[in-house]
């Protein structure tokens, strides 16, 4: 919202941003096709230029060669070792200090050349797990210089190739993803009951009898190859471990299981999404398969390891690569797409397509017609995606990217992504006849440098990617979450809160920031004592943060406890240095008793004041009512998806007795206020068009009715000569002006005159607060916009401000009917089109109810006798969510402004006086401390 002296404009009334890119953010969805066009120069969105990776190219440090392809790589950063699994059944071990080949580990089946397809490591870097095409998993002791094989794990079931491994150090369990679509696991903990003494070598997959391949041929002779009859002395010192017959999920996917990762739910380094499952499960396993699905499994270990399928996220093609960063899972698909899923809300949030309709594009299409570039490995670093694929090799793209300029309405509807193709020198490191990059690994050195390992056709490269890309937002993001309840803790949290660029109008640029902010809030609320917490997904929007604090005061009755819903929003409007900010808009700056930052007043500061007031009451056991926080991330774009999401989750929120918010301002900088009324809003677009094209006035002027003239006449009929809105029955439901209301306005007029607040006399207050109004915002015409053209089309944008007791649906119908009737009376051959593209209901609170009276008293007590008594005010703007929440929960709403009129919300140098922030917290502390006890009082 924008605050001016004596007038407030609420951002919630803004219509949805027409240029806002529609990302594929769905509550649960398949990917939406994306046009992966590329641009050599960054596009500009709003006042921001796209943030692209720095021009510093990744530096090639070293190259190694091998006789066969390298299929998987695994860096051990602490031990400065690099393990590489090869096509010819070897594990190459390189020293990352000298770049020399330290040793070569050969499998026991060297004669059969069982390829090493995947590897995994223990968290402490003491064990190496390797598996491949012989159905075996070998465990190596990395702490010893010769890297001895200590265990060989196998299954009595024919599982085929092992494509993926994931080891849980906390469970001591290894998970296997197999060719037969099964997930198996093996307990390797010291207390495991597995024993090698009872295992027979004949049961190993490559030795045991196969009814098909080892059956007698036409001559009655056995097909068992002679090498299987050899001595097994090479395995005598190795412990053989057979996976238990019950330790398997058969058909976990409808395809090969190519990728897996496991997370300990109680690890301090675990990503945020595991909090969704931490109360029930010890670990979470993520798997991806050839069926295109990402599956989330809950892992329990009492009395034995079991897997429970929790979520399934569907993609359009096989998943061949996966990496998880924060709470996002990035998957590389066989159709040359990269999809990004939010594992907290289980939504698809980005989809990067490098093929159109499953056909390659650009240079790749020319070189490999009719083929798609399968993505085999993914790594993330500094807002960049490193993509390894079968044909185009290794390419780095900026993760944060812009929509491509649309050339038509059809193009504008596509989710276009502009990406910068960089570092073509990657491909030159490999044989040009086969540019495949099959695997990647990333690690950081003790000095803090970052490195990428890329492996493929007979080649292996080490790259320094320390300066590749940029990650400016993480430099200012909070790294710790306060558990304290002091005002100093409040400021620390506000510093972190305002550092997130939660600009909802530009989701393509700031989607990650907005979702990271939602997770920040979620974790903060839990740390401060919330008993319930959830991120509610919003289709094509940022999630709603929900949290509940339960009443805990000893005085709370065993009967129904009153419940307050506190509404706020964490998104902000755009800001940039070009706006001449005196400080960085996303770095909280304290100066002259004020806090400066984008969103500090609208609405992050007031939201945290309410949160900390409740948190302190919880800590001191003085909370007399349940407090439910609902913080949305799309208020500045017209609350996209808010109503649908709240309606679907009403059972989670529960019954509500009061709705409260602080999304408004004082009339000036000195007198506290309570807001009890807002006007409603109808935004409409009127278009008059001719079947004839743009014409020349010297040739066709006067021949036929002109669209612009028709539109002007139509608009002129919307108002009467006394400035009244000329719509039939429009004023019928307007409430009469009461004597008590006039006295309220007269008091405001007297104070405003003393403070020299403009437009605050009684007639002006009535006109802008409680009377309807109609505004013509702009008129546009088609054609070259010169003085000789008769435009084919003329458009106008209008708005109607309606007042409490006027019915929104009725007024919309009256508006449309009045316009259509007036246009018909023009008897013109032109066509009229009416589009109502945004609306908000009016709201009128009851300033005599318990909550308002309690807030009024607490404002007086906390501000003291030197500050004038609070003013009861109304505003001419609109907040769509207030009336919606009132109707949804059958509860009255109360608004307590926090900021001053000079706060500059939406403008440069947005600020919030520190005193106002602290006072709001104190006022709400006292209010919530008593509201539950006074709930039964009748006024």
CSV table of C-alpha atoms in Angstrom, one decimal, residues 166 259-265 282-288 294-300 307-308:
chain,number,residue,atom,x,y,z
A,166,UNK,CA,22.0,-43.8,-1.0
A,259,UNK,CA,18.5,-41.6,-8.6
A,260,UNK,CA,18.1,-41.5,-4.8
A,261,UNK,CA,19.0,-39.3,-1.9
A,262,UNK,CA,18.3,-39.8,1.9
A,263,UNK,CA,18.1,-37.2,4.7
A,264,UNK,CA,18.1,-37.6,8.4
A,265,UNK,CA,15.0,-35.7,9.7
A,282,UNK,CA,13.5,-40.9,11.2
A,283,UNK,CA,14.6,-40.2,7.7
A,284,UNK,CA,13.2,-39.3,4.3
A,285,UNK,CA,14.3,-41.0,1.0
A,286,UNK,CA,13.8,-39.3,-2.3
A,287,UNK,CA,13.8,-41.5,-5.4
A,288,UNK,CA,13.4,-40.8,-9.1
A,294,UNK,CA,9.7,-38.3,-7.9
A,295,UNK,CA,8.7,-40.3,-4.8
A,296,UNK,CA,9.1,-39.2,-1.2
A,297,UNK,CA,9.4,-42.1,1.3
A,298,UNK,CA,9.3,-41.9,5.0
A,299,UNK,CA,11.8,-44.2,6.7
A,300,UNK,CA,11.2,-45.7,10.2
A,307,UNK,CA,9.5,-47.4,3.9
A,308,UNK,CA,6.2,-45.6,3.5
